[in-house]
Structures are given as C-alpha cells and as structure tokens.
CSV table of C-alpha atoms in Angstrom, one decimal:
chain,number,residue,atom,x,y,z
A,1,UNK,CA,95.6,293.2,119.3
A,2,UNK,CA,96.5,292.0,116.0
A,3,UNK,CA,94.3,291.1,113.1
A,4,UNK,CA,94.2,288.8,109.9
A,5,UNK,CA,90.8,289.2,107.8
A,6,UNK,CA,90.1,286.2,105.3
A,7,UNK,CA,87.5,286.8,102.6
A,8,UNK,CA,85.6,284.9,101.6
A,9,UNK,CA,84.9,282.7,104.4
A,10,UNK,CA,83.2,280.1,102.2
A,11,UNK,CA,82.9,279.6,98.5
A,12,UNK,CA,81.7,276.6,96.2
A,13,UNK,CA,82.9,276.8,92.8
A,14,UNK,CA,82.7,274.9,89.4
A,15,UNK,CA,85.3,272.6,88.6
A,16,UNK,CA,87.8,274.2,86.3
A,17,UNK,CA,87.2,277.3,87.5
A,18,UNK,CA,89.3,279.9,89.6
A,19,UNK,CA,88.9,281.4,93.5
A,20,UNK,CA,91.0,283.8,95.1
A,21,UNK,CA,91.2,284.0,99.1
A,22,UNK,CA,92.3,287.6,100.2
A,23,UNK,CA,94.5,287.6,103.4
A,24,UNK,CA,94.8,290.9,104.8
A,25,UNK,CA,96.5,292.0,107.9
A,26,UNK,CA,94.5,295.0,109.8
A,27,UNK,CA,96.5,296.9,111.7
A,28,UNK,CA,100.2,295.5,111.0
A,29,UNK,CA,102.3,295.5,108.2
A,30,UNK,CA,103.6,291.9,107.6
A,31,UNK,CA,106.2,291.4,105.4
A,32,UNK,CA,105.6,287.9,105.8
A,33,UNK,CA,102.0,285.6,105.7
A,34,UNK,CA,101.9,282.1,105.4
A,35,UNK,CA,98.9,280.1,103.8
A,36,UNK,CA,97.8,276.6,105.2
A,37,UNK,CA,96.0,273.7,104.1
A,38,UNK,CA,93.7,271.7,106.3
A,39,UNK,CA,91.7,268.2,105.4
A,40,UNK,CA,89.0,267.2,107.5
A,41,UNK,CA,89.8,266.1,110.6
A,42,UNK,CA,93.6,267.3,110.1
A,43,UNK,CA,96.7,268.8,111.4
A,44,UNK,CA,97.5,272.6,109.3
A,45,UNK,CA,100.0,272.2,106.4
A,46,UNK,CA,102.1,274.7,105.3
A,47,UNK,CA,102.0,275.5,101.3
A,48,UNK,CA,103.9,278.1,101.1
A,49,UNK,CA,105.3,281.9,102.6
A,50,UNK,CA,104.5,284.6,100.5
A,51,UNK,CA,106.9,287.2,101.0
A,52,UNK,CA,105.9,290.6,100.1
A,53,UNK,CA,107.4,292.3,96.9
A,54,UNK,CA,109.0,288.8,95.8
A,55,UNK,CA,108.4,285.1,94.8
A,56,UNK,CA,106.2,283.3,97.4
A,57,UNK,CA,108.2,280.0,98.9
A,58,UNK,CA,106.3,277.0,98.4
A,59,UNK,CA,106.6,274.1,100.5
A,60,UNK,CA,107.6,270.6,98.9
A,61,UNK,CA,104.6,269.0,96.9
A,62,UNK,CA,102.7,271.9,96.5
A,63,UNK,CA,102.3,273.3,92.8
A,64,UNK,CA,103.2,276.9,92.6
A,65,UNK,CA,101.6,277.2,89.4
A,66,UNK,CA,97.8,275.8,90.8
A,67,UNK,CA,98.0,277.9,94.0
A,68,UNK,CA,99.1,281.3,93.2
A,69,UNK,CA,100.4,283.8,95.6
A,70,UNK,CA,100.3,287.0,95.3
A,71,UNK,CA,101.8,289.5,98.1
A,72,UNK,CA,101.7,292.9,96.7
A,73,UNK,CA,101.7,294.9,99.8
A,74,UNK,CA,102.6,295.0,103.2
A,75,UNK,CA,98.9,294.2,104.1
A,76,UNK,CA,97.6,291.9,101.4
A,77,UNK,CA,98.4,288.5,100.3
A,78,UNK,CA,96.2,286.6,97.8
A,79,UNK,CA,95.8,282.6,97.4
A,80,UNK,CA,94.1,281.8,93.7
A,81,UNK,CA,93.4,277.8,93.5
A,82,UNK,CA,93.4,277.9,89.5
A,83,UNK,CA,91.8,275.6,87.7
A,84,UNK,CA,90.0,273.8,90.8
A,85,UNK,CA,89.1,270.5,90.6
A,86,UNK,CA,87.3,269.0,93.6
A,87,UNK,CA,90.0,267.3,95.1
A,88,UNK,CA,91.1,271.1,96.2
A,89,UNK,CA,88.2,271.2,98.4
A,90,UNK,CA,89.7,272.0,101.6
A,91,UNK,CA,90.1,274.6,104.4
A,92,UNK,CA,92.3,277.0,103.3
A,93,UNK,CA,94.2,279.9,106.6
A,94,UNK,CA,96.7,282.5,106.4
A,95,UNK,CA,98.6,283.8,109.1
A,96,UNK,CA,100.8,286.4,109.7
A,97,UNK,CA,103.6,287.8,111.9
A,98,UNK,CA,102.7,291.1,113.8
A,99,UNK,CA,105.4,293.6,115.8
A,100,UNK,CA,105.9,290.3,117.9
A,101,UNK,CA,107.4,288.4,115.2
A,102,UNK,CA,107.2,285.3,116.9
A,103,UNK,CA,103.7,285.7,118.0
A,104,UNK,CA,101.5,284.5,114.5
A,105,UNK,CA,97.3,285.9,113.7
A,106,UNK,CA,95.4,283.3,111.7
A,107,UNK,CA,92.7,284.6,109.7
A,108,UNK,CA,89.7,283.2,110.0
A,109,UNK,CA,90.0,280.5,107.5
A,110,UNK,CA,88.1,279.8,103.9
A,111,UNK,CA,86.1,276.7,103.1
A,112,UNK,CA,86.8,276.1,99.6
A,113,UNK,CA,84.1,273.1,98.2
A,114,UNK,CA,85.0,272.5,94.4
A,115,UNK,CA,81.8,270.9,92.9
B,1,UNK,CA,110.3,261.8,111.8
B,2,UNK,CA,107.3,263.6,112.9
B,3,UNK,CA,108.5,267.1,114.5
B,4,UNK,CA,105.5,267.5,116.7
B,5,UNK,CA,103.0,264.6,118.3
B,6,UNK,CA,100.0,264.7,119.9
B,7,UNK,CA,99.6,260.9,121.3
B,8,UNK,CA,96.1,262.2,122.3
B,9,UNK,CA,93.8,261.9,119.3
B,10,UNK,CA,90.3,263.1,121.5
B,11,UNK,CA,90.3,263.1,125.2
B,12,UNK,CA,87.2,264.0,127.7
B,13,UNK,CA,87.3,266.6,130.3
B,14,UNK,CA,84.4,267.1,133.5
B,15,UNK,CA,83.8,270.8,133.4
B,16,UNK,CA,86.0,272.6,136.3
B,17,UNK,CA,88.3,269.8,136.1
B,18,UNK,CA,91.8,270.0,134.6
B,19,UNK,CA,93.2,268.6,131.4
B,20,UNK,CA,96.8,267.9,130.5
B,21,UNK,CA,97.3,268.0,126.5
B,22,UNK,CA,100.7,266.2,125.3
B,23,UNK,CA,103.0,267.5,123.2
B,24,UNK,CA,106.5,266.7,122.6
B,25,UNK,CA,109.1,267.7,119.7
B,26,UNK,CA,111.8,266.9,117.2
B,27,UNK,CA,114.3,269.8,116.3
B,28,UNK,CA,118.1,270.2,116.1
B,29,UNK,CA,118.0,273.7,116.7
B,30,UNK,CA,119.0,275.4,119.9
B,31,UNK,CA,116.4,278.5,119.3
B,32,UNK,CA,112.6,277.5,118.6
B,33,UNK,CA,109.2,278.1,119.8
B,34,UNK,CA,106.4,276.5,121.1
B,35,UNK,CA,102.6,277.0,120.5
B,36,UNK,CA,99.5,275.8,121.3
B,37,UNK,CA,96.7,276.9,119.4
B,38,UNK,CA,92.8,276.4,120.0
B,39,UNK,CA,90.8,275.3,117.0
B,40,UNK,CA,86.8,275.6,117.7
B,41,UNK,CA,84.3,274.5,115.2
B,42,UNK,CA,84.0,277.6,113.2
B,43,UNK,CA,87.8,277.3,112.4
B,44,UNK,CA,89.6,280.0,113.7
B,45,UNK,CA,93.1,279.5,115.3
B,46,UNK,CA,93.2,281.2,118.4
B,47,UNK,CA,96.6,281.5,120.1
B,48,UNK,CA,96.8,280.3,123.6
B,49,UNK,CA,100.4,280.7,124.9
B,50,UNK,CA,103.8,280.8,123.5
B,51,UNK,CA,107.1,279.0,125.4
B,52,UNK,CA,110.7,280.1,123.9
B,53,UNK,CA,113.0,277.7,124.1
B,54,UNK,CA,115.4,279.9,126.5
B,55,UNK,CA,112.6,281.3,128.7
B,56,UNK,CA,113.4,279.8,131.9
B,57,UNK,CA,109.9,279.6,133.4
B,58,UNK,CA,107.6,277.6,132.1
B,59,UNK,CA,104.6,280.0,130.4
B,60,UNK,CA,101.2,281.0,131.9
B,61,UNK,CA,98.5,282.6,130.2
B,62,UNK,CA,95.3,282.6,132.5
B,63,UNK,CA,93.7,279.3,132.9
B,64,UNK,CA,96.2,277.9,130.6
B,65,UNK,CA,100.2,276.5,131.4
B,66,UNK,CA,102.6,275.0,129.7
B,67,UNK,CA,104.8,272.6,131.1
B,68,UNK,CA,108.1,272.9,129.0
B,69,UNK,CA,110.3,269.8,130.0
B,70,UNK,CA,113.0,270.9,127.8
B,71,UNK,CA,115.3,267.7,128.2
B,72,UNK,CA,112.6,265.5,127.2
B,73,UNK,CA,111.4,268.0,124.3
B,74,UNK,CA,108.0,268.2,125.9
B,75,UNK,CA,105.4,271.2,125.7
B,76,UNK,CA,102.5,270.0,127.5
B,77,UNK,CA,99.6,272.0,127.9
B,78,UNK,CA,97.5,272.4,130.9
B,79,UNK,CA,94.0,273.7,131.0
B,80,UNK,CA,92.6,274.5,134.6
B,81,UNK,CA,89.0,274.7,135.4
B,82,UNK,CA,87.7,273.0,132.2
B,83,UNK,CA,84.4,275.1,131.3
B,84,UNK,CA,82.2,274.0,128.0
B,85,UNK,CA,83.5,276.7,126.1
B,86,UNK,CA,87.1,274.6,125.7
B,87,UNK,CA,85.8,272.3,123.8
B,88,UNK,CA,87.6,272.1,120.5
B,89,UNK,CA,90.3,270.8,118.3
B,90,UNK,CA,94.1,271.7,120.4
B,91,UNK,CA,97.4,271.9,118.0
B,92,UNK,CA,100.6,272.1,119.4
B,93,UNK,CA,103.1,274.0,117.0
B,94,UNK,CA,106.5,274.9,116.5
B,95,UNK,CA,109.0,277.4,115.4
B,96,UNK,CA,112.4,276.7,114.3
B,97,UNK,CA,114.9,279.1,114.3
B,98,UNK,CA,117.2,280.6,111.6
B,99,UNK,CA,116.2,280.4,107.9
B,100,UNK,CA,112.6,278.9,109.1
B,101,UNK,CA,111.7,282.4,110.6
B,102,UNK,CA,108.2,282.3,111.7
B,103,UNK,CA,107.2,278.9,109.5
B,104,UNK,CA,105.4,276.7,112.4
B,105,UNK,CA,105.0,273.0,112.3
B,106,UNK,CA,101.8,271.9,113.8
B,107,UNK,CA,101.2,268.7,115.4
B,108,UNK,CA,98.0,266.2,114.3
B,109,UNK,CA,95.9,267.8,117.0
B,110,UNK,CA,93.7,266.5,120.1
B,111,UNK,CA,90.1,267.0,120.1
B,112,UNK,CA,88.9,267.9,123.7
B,113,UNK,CA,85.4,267.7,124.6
B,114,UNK,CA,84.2,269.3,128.1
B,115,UNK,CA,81.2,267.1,129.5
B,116,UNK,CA,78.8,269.0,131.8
C-alpha cells in the first residue's frame, strides 16, 4: 500500500533556531499533503495544505511565515518551524492523498521539543 | 460548533469483548467522508475504515464496523473481539466535500485501553 516517510522522527533544538520535517510520499505522487499539529493529549489540527508547485494554504491562526512549506515535487513536502521558540514544541504529521484520493497515509509523525 | 465529537474521552474494554466508539458530525454538505483512525503510542495514524456518505452499507473492515446512522450524523465505530493490541488513542475524522478536497476534521479522540 501506500506510504508517507517523515524524517526526522524526533529533534530537540535551541530556541531561536530552525528545523525542517521532510514529508515524502513513497510510492505515489501526491499533488496534495497536508501537515498537522498535535499537543499532548490532543485531537490533530490542520495548519495548512501544501500544494505542490504553488503557495501552501494555511489554516486560520497559523503563521505562514514561522511554519514554512515547501512542496517542490510531487513526492516532497517540507515543514521548517523558523525561529522556534519552545512553545512550538509539539507533534508535528503530514499526510497525503494516494490513487484513492479519499483514502489519506500519515507519516509517521515528528516530535519537535524546542529547549 | 464542533464538526466532530467524541463524548468518550477514555473508555475500558475486557479483551475479546466488543467496544462501541461514538462519533457523530456537523456538515452542511451532501458529499463527505468518514474516518476513524487508530493512534498507538508511538504516534502513527493508522487508517481503520472509511464510510462515504452515499455508500449504502454501513463499512466493514475485519474486526472493525462502522455504524453510519446517517439521519442522526452518527459514525460509530465498532471493535469486535477487543485484543491488547487495540489499545490506543481512536479519532474519528471527516471529509467535506467540494473546495475542502481531502482536508479532514478530526474529532478530540477516545483513549481505549484493553484490560487482560
């Protein structure tokens, strides 16, 4: 079936400093991945859909300009949490649509801890 | 309004036994989806099983069912034959149609623990 592959897995970071996540989709193209945010002990919330070749869509509240997408090919889409500070620490998923287009893969997710 | 709720914050299971998940749904549209995902410690979301809002039947996927009461906007998931391996953080999702595409909405989760 299917597969999303999220690197890194975990990462703890400076404050100030930058991360990029790497979303990659295996053995599908997908035009279309979409990046979540989880807190402890919460639902998934959606920050944006990064739509490959053009801007990414980001969801109300979320600052385009901290969380940068980057969907330069059909298999790739980036996440970079600029400038972390350690309220960013969070679980971060991406997900993507595969032939099914109503059938979403979740990568396996990235810890981010911003000390 | 909330467009998904899980009333069922954490929730106990007997192993073999079966466990009824709720889930019901907000949405003006007349095409959408319905998921329910499985979220184990390690944090993967593994899809379960998917109800479209015009399939007729309700959806089976192995040991797990969905009972899609469509009038009363209800997905609720049903896990036969509980084993330990279950146990883990369940979201109920959805997909709206049109512009939305494949954006889900997830609900706040319920955390199901299967007790030897």
């Amino acid at each position: 079936g299917a597969v999303v592959s999220q690197h890194p897995s975990w990462v703890i970071c400076k404050s100030g400093t930058s991360v990029k996540i790497e979303c990659r989709s295996l053995d599908f193209q997908a035009t279309t991945m979409f990046w979540y945010r989880q807190f402890p002990k919460q639902s998934l919330m959606l920050m944006a859909t990064s739509n490959e070749g053009s801007k990414a869509t980001y969801e109300q509240g979320v600052e385009k300009d901290k969380f940068l997408i980057n969907h330069a090919s059909l298999t790739l889409s980036t996440l970079t949490v600029t400038s972390a500070h350690p309220e960013d620490s969070s679980f971060y998923i991406c997900s993507a649509a595969g032939r099914l287009k109503w059938k979403l893969f979740f990568g396996s997710g990235t810890q981010l801890s911003v000390l | 309004a909330q467009k998904i709720t899980q009333t069922q914050p954490g929730m106990f299971v007997q192993e073999k036994e079966a466990v009824t998940l709720d889930c019901t749904y907000d949405t003006s549209d007349q095409s959408y989806g319905l998921f329910w995902y499985k979220q184990p410690s390690s944090g993967e979301m593994i899809f379960l099983i998917y109800q479209g809002s015009y399939d007729e039947q309700n959806a089976t996927e192995g040991r797990y069912s969905l009972n899609f009461q469509k009038a009363r906007k209800s997905a609720n998931l049903v896990i036969s034959a509980s084993q330990l391996g279950d146990s883990a953080m369940y979201f109920c999702a959805m997909r709206e149609g049109g512009a939305a595409g494949n954006k889900l909405t997830f609900g706040g989760g319920t955390r199901v623990l299967v007790k030897p």
